[in-house]
XYZ file of C-alpha atoms in Angstrom:
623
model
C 16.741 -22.515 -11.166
C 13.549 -24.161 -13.082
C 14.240 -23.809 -16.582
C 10.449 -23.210 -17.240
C 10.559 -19.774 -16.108
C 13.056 -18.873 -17.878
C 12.489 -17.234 -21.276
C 13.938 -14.130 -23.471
C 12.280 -11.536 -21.613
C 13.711 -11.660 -18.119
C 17.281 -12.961 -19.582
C 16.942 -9.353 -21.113
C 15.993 -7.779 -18.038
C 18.593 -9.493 -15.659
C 21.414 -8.816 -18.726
C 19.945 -4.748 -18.382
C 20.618 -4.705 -14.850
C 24.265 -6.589 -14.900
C 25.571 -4.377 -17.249
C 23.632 -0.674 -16.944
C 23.903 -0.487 -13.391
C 25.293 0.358 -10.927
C 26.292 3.454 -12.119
C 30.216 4.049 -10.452
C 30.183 7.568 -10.929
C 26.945 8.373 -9.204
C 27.905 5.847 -6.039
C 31.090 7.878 -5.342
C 29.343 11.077 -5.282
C 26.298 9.708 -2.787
C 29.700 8.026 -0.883
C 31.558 11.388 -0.316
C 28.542 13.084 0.744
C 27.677 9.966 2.942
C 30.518 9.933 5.110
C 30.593 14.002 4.799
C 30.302 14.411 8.981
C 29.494 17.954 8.424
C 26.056 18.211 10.784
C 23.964 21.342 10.055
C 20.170 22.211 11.155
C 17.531 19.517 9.775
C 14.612 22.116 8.791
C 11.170 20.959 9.753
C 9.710 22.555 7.230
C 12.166 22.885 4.211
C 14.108 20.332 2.153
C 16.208 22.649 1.357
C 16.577 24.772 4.294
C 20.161 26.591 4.635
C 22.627 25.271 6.927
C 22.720 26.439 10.625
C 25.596 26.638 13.146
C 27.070 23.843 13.864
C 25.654 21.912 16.659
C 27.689 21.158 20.062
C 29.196 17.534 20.425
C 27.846 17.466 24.204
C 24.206 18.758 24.691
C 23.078 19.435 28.310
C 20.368 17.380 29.533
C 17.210 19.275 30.328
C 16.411 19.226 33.307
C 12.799 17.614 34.097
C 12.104 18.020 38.084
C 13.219 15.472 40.845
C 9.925 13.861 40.675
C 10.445 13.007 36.730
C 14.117 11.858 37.841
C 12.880 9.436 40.208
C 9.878 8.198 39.295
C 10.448 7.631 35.730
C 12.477 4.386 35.343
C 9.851 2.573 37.955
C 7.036 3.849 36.028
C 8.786 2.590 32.980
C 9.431 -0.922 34.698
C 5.883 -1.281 35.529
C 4.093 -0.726 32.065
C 6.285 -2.629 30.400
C 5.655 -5.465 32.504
C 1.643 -4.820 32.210
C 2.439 -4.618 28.467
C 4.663 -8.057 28.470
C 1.332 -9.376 30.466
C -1.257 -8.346 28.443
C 0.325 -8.991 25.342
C 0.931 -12.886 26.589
C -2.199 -13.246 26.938
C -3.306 -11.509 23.598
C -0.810 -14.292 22.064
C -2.739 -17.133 23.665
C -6.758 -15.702 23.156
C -5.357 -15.385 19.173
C -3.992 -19.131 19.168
C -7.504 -20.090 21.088
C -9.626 -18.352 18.404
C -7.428 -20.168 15.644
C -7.858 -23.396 17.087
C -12.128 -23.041 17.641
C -12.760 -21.762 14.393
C -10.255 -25.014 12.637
C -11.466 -27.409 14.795
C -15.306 -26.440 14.892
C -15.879 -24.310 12.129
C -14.375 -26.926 8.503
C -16.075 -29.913 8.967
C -17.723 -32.163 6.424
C -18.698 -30.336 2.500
C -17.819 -27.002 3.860
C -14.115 -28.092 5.040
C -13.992 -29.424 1.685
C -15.003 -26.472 -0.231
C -12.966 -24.360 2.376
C -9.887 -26.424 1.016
C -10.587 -26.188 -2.785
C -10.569 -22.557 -2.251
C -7.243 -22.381 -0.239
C -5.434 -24.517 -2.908
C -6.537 -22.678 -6.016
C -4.011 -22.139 -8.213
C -4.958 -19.089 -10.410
C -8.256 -16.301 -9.645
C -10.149 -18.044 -12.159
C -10.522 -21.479 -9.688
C -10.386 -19.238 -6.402
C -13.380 -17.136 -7.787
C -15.083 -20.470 -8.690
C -14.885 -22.141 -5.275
C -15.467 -18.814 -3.462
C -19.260 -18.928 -5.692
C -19.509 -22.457 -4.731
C -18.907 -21.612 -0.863
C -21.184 -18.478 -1.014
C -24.054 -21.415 -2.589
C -23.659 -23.985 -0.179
C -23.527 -21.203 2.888
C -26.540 -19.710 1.520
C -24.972 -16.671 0.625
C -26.977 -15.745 -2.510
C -30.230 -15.084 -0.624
C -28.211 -12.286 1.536
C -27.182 -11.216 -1.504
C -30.480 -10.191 -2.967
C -32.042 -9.261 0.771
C -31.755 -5.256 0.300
C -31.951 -3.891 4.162
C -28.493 -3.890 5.957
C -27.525 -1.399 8.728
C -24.456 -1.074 7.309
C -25.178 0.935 4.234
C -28.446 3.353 3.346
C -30.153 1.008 1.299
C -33.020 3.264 0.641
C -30.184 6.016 -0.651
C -29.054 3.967 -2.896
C -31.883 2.376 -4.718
C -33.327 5.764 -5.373
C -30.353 6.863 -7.153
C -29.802 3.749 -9.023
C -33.884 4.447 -10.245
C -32.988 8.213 -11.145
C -29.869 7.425 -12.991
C -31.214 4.894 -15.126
C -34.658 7.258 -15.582
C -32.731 10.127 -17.023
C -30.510 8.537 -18.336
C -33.481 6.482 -20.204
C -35.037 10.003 -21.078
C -32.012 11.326 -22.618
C -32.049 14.148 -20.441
C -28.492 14.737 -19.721
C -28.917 18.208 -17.900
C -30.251 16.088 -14.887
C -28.081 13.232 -14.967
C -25.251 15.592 -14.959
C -26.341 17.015 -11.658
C -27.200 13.988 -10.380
C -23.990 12.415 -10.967
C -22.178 15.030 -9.601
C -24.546 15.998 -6.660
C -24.918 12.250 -5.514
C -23.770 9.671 -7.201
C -20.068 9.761 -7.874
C -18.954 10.325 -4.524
C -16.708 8.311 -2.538
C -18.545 5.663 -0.594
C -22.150 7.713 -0.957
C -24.435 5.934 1.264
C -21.612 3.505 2.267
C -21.621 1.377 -0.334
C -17.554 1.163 -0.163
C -18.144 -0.032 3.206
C -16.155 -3.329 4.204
C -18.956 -4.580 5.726
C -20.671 -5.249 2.781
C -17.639 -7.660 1.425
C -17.309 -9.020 4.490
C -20.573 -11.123 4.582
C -19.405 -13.024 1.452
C -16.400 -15.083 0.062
C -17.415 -13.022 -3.027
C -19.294 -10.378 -4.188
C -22.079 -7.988 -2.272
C -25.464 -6.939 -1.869
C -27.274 -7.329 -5.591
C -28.325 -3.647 -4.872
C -24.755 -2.246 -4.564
C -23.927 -3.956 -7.555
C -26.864 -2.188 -9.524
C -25.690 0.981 -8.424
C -22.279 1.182 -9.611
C -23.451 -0.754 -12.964
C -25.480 2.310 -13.389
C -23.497 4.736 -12.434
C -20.168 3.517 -15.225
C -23.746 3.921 -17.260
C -24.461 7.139 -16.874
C -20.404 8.131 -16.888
C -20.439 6.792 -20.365
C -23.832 8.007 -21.743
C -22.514 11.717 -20.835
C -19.112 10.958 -22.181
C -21.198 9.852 -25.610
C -23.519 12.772 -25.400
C -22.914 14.618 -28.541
C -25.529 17.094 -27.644
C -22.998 18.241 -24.811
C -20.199 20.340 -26.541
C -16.493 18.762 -25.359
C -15.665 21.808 -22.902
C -19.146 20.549 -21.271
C -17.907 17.033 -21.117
C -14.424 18.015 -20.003
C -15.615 19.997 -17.112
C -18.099 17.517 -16.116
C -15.217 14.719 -15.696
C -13.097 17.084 -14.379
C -15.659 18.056 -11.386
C -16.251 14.230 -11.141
C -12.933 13.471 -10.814
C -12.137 15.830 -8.220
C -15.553 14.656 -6.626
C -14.722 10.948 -6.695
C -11.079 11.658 -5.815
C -8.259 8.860 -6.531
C -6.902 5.328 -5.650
C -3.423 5.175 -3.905
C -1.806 1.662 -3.434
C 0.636 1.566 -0.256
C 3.252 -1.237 0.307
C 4.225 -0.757 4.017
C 7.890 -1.757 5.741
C 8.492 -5.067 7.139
C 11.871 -6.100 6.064
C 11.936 -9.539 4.149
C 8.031 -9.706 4.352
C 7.960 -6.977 2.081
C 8.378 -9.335 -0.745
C 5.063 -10.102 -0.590
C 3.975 -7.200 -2.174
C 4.958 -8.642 -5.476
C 2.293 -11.054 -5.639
C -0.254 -8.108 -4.795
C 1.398 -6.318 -7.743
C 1.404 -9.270 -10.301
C -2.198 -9.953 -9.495
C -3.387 -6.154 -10.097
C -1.379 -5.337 -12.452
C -3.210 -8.708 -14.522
C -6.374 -7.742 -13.730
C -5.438 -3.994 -14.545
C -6.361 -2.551 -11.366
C -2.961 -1.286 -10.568
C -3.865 2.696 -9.375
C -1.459 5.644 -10.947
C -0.656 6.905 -7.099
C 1.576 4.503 -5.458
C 3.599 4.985 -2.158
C 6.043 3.103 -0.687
C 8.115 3.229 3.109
C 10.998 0.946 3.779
C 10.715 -2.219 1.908
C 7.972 -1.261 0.252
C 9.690 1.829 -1.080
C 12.225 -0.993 -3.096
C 8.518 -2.274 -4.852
C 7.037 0.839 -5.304
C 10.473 2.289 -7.194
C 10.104 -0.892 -9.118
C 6.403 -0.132 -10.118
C 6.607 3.571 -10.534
C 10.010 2.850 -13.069
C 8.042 0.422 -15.278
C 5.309 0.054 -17.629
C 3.392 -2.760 -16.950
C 4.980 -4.570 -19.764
C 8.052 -4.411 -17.878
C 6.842 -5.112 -14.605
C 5.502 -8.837 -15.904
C 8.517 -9.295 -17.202
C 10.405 -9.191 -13.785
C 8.002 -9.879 -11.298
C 8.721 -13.642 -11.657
C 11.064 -15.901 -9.132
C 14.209 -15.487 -11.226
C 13.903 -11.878 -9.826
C 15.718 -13.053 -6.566
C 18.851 -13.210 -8.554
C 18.826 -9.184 -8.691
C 17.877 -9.256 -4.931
C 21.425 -9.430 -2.912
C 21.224 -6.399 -0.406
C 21.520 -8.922 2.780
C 23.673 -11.673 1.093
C 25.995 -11.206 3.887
C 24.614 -13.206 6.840
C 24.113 -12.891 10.174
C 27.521 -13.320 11.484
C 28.448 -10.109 9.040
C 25.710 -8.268 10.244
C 26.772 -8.752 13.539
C 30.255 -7.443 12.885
C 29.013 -4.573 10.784
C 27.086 -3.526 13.643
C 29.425 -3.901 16.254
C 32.316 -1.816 14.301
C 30.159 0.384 12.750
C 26.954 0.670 14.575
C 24.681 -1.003 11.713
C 24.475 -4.260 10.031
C 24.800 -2.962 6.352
C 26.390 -0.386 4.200
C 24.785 1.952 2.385
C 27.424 2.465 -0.358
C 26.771 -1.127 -1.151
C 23.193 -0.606 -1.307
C 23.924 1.536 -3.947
C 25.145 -0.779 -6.188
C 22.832 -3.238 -5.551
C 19.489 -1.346 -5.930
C 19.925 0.759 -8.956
C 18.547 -1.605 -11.158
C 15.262 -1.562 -9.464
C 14.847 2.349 -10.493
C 16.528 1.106 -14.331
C 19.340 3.457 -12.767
C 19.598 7.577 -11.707
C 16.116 8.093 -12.741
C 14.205 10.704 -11.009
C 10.693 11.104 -9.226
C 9.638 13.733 -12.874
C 11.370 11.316 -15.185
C 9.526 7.805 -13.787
C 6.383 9.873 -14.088
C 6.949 11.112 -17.633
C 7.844 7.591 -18.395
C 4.941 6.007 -16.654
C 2.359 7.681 -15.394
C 2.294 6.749 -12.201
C 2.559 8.714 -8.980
C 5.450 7.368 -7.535
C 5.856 8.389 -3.515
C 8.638 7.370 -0.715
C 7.980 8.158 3.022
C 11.262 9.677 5.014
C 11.928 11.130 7.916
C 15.009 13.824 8.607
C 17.222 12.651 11.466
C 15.938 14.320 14.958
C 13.394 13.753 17.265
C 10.848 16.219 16.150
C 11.280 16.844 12.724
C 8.096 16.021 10.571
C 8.311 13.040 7.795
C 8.798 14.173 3.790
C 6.695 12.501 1.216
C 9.071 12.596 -1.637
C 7.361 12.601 -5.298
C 7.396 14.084 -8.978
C 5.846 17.348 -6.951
C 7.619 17.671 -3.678
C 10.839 16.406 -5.111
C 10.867 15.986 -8.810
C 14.587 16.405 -8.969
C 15.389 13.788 -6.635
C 17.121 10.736 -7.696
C 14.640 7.516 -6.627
C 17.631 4.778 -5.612
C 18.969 6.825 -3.054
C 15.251 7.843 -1.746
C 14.834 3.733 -1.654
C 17.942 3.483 0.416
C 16.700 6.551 2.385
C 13.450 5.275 2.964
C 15.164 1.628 4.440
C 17.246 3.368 6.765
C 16.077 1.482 9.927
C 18.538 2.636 13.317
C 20.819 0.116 13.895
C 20.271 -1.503 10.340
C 21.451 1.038 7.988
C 22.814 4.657 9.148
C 21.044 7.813 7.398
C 21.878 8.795 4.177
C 21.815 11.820 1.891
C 19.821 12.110 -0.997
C 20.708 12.929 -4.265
C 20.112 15.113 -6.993
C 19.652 15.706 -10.947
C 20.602 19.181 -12.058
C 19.236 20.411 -15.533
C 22.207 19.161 -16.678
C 22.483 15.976 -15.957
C 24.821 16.177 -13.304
C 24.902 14.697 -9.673
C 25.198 16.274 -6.724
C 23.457 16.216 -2.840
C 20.655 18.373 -2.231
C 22.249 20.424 0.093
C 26.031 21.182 1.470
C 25.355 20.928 4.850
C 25.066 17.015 5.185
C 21.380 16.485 5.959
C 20.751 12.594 6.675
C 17.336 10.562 6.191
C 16.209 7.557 7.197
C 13.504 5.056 7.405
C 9.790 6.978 7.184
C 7.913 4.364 8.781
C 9.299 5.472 11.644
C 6.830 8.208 12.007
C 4.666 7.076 8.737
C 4.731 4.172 7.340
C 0.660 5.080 5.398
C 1.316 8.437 4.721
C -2.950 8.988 3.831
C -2.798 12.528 4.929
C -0.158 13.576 2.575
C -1.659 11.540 -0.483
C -4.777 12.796 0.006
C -3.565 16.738 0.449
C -1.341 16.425 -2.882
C -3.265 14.538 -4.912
C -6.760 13.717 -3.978
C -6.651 10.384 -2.757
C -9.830 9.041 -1.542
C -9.589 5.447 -1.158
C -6.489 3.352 -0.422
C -5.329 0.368 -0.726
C -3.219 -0.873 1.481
C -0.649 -3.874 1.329
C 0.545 -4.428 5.320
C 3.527 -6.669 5.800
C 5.107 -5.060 9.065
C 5.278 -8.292 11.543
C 4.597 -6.128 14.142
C 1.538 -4.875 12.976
C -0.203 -7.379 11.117
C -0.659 -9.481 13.657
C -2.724 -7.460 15.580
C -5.138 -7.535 12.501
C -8.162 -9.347 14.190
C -11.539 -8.385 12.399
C -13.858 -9.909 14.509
C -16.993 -9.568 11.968
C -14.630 -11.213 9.201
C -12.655 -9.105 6.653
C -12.852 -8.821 2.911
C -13.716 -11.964 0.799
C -13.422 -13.882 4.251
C -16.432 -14.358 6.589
C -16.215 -15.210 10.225
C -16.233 -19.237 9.691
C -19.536 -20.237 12.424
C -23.073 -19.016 12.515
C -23.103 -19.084 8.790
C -20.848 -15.626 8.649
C -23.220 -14.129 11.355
C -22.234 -12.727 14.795
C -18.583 -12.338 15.924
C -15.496 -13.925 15.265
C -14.525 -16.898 17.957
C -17.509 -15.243 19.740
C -18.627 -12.239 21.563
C -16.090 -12.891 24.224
C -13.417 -13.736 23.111
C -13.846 -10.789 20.188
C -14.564 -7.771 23.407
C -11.306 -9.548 24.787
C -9.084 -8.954 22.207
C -10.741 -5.598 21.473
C -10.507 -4.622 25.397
C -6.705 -5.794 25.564
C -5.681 -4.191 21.789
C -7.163 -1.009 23.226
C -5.277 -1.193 26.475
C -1.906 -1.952 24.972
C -2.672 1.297 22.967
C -3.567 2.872 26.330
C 0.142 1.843 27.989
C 1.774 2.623 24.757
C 0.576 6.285 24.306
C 1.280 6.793 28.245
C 4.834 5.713 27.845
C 5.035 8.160 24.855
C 3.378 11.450 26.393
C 5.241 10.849 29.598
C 8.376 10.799 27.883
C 9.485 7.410 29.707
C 11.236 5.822 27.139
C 14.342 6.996 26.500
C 15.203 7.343 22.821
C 17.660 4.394 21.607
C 19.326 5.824 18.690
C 17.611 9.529 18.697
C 14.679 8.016 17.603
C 11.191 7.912 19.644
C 10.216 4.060 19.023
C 6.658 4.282 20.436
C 5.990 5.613 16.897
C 6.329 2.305 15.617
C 3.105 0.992 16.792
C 1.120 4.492 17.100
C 0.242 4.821 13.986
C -2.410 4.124 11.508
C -1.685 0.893 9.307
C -4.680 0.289 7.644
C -6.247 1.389 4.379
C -9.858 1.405 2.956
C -8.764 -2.383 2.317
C -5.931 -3.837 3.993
C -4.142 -6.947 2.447
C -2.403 -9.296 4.910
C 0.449 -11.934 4.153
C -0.047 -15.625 5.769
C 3.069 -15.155 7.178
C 4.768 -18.250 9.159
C 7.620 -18.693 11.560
C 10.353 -19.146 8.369
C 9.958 -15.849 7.873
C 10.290 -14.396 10.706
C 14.091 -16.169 10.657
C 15.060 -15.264 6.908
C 13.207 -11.521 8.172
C 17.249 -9.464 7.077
C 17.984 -12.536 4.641
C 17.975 -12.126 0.651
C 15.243 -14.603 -0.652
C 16.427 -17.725 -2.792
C 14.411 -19.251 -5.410
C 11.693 -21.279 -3.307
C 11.275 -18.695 -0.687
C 10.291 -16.010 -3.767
C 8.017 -18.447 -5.081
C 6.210 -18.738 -2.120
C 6.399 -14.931 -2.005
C 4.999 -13.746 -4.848
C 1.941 -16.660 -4.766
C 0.832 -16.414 -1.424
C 0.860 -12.693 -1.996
C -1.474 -13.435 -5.037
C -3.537 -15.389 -2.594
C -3.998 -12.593 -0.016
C -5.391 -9.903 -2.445
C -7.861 -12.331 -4.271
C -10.619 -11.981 -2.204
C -10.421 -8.520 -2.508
C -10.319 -7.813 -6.205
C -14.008 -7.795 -6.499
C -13.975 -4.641 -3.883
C -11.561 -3.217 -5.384
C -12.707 -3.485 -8.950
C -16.174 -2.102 -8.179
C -13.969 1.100 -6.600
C -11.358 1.256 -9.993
C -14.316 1.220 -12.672
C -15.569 3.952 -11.739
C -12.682 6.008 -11.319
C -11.252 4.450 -15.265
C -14.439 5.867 -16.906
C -13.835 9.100 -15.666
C -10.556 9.150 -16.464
C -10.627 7.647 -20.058
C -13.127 10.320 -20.424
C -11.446 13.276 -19.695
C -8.369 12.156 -21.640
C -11.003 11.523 -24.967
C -12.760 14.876 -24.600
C -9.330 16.754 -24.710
C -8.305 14.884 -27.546
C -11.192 14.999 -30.388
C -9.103 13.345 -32.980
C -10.013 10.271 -31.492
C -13.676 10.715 -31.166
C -14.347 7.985 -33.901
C -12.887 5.407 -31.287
C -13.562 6.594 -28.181
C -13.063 4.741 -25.011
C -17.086 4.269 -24.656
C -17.778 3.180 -28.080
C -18.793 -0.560 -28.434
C -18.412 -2.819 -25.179
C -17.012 -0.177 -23.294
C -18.774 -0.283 -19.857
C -16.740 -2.490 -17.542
C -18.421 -5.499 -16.036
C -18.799 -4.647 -12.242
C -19.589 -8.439 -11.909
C -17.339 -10.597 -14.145
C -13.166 -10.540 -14.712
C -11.194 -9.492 -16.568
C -12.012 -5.657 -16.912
C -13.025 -4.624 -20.459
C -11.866 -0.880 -20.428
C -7.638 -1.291 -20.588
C -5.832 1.748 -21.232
C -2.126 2.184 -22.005
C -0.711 4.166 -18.928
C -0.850 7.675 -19.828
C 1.044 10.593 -18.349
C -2.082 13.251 -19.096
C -3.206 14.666 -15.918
């Protein structure tokens, strides 16, 4: 271990988790009711449905026609080999485009540049060489050039003029309406548009930038107003709040690669643009129970490489794996899971308690075991009772990795005890969900997400031919399409028809389902977020993929996960401002007793251009 990392803080937090947890009592009640093989009726509508007859051992086959009997395996035989095709040659168009744009694209001052920014050590020199890149590119005149189909420039620079005119005018009636009416929506003339980040190694049109200055403005003129009574102001942020709606982070699956997420939460979490609503499926359920258990305090004082010491779910190896699975049908055991990941949720805390601690929204994705029964988004509202280390475990239960489990419990007591009697098992929710958007956005108003994607599977088909956040396309000076027009309608045409073959073998029912699970889920899904932040992933982790992490490999983690979400903490920080003001608002107004040092007097208007963010707020648990 380097001895530089090491300081009072995390030998507090590793001595915590040594000798708090595991908790023995609590991992021989989830054991009994593990290996209960009592099988009742999975509801697909309750958690807590009551117990059915018990199923049959043997369940007839249903019987599909002669033509479905015959035809099927052929069928099956020949789209997967049109899928093994296609997706050969997806591999080599992807290596081509890599190669053009290294080759022909960094050459000379700009490969230079390009390197400075790659190697940066910290935001602070990544920011700087991202400025100098924009300069030398000629960035800076795009910048201040207002037209661009992607957004409705003309929208937005006539609110930006009305806000600032009534707000200049002091007449807050107006500005109220206007706010509310126009303003603070989410994306209003497309000004959250990727598009507009995309263009730039950092920052966006002038004009955009204008706007949202104007608009924390206004947000903090009203919450000043002392004309307004403080019902007036309350309902105001209220409606705006609801208007503007809320920032969810999700950390997706992807076994080993879902380390990653660390660095994405070390660098937000600095910058304090962590949101409140946090989800988490698979491995990323294992960071998000982390987050959503800690203050941020707590979280710096963990998320460091000394953290791998705690990590020891897979320190079994390959050849143990392989004899787990071939005695007991999976590579790992859940009841040792349990002792190895209650630290992570600082023991049998549950989804009401982490919130009442933190303030933060913490969500897991599972799915019940069966073909057709819907996934659960477990949280503080669905499932405040629920104990979070055994929703983690839940949530990781991959077929042929880790069997289902049941989840536990906390009575008003303080006792232990499964959900329900019958035995219901969960498993991995990726399986169906690994974003579960839908659900955030139908419990609690999430608008805009942000979304950490690890899954191997899925990142790679990430291709963004008109460049991504904070990272142009590297030719025509950021202009046109990425390795060209061809080459980007080829890998659109061939993404699309992989979809195509996918979805047929799905609706047709051709593939038969491995471990009662339907796998063309895994890919059918939707994986991305309002911004999606992708790991530089290389072929050592694809071996260590079920391995714990050692020292070196969780340094590399957490900084090239700090890396991946730089260049899009300017987006994201023009999104969070916004949404802080209103919040810090309505959280003043209901508490008067603090009007003397409100959150907008002095310097109180974030800087939608510069870091750090000026308005920091302890986490509060107010809604």
């Amino acid at each position: 271990m380097n001895p530089n990392y090491e300081d009072s803080s995390w030998a507090h937090s590793k001595q915590s988790a040594e000798i708090e947890f595991p908790n023995d009592k609590q991992i021989e009640i989830f054991t009994q009711a593990l290996y209960d093989e009592t099988e009742g009726y999975i509801s697909d509508n309750d958690l807590y449905a009551a117990p059915s007859a018990k199923k049959s051992a043997t369940i007839a086959q249903k019987w599909e026609g002669i033509t479905f009997t015959v035809l099927r395996f052929p069928l099956l035989i020949f789209v997967s080999i049109v899928i093994l095709l296609e997706l050969s040659f997806y591999m080599i168009l992807r290596q081509f485009v890599y190669a053009c744009e290294y080759v022909y694209s960094w050459r000379g001052e700009k490969r230079k540049l390009h390197e400075r920014l790659y190697k940066a050590d910290s935001y602070e020199e990544w920011k700087a060489a991202a400025q100098a890149l924009d300069l030398y590119l000629k960035k800076e005149d795009w910048k201040e050039q207002i037209p661009y189909h992607y957004y409705d420039y003309k929208l937005i620079s006539k609110l930006t003029s009305n806000l600032k005119k009534l707000r200049d005018n002091g007449d807050e009636q107006r500005l109220r309406e206007l706010l509310l009416q126009g303003a603070v929506k989410s994306n209003i003339g497309g000004c959250e548009n990727v598009r507009l980040y995309s263009n730039t190694y950092y920052g966006t049109k002038t004009l955009v930038e204008d706007f949202l200055h104007e608009v924390a403005e206004s947000l903090a003129y009203i919450g000043n107003c002392e004309r307004l009574s403080l019902n007036e102001r309350l309902r105001f942020f209220k409606a705006a709040s609801r208007s503007y709606g809320r920032t969810a982070l999700c950390l997706s699956g992807g076994a080993s690669f879902g380390y990653y997420h660390l660095g994405v939460i070390k660098t937000l979490a600095e910058k304090d643009l962590l949101p409140k609503v946090i989800t988490g499926t698979s491995a990323g359920s294992l960071i998000a129970a982390m987050v959503g258990c800690r203050t941020n305090g707590e979280l710096m004082d963990i998320i460091r490489p000394e953290i791998y010491e705690l990590l020891t779910a897979c320190d079994g190896g390959y050849m143990k794996m392989a004899s787990n699975f071939l005695r007991h049908g999976s590579c790992f055991d859940a009841g040792e899971w349990a002792q190895k990941v209650q630290w992570v949720t600082k023991g049998c805390m549950t989804f009401q308690e982490a919130f009442e601690r933190t303030g933060r929204t913490l969500n897991i994705s599972v799915v019940p075991m069966g073909t057709q029964a819907p996934p659960k988004l477990l949280n503080h509202i669905t499932t405040p009772d629920c104990v979070i280390w055994t929703a983690v475990i839940a949530s990781s239960a991959i077929p042929g990795i880790l069997k289902p489990v049941v989840l536990l419990r906390k009575t008003r007591l303080g006792h232990i005890e499964p959900f329900i009697d019958s035995g219901h098992k969960w498993r991995d929710g990726s399986l169906r969900t690994d974003i579960p958007l839908d659900s955030l956005h139908h419990l609690f108003n999430v608008r805009y997400a942000i979304v950490s994607q690890v899954n191997p599977h899925v990142a790679f088909f990430f291709y963004n031919n008109k460049g991504s956040v904070g990272r142009p396309i590297t030719h025509s000076s950021g202009k046109g399409w990425r390795g060209g027009f061809i080459a980007s309608s080829l890998e659109h045409f061939i993404k699309l028809d992989l979809k195509k073959w996918l979805r047929v073998l799905r609706d047709l029912e051709l593939i038969p389902n491995i471990m009662n699970q339907d796998w063309s889920f895994v890919w059918l899904q939707k994986f991305e977020g309002n911004v999606t932040i992708l790991p530089k992933s290389t072929l050592k982790d694809y071996i260590y993929i079920l391995r714990d992490p050692d020292y070196h490999r969780m340094v590399n983690y957490i900084t090239l996960g700090q890396r991946n979400v730089w260049p899009a903490l300017h987006m994201i920080d023009n999104r969070m401002c916004i949404e802080r003001i209103i919040e810090q608002n309505k959280i003043f107004v209901i508490t008067p007793i603090h009007a003397s040092i409100g959150p907008n007097s002095g310097n109180t208007v974030c800087s939608l251009r510069t870091f750090p963010i000026l308005m920091h707020s302890e986490p509060s648990t107010m809604p």
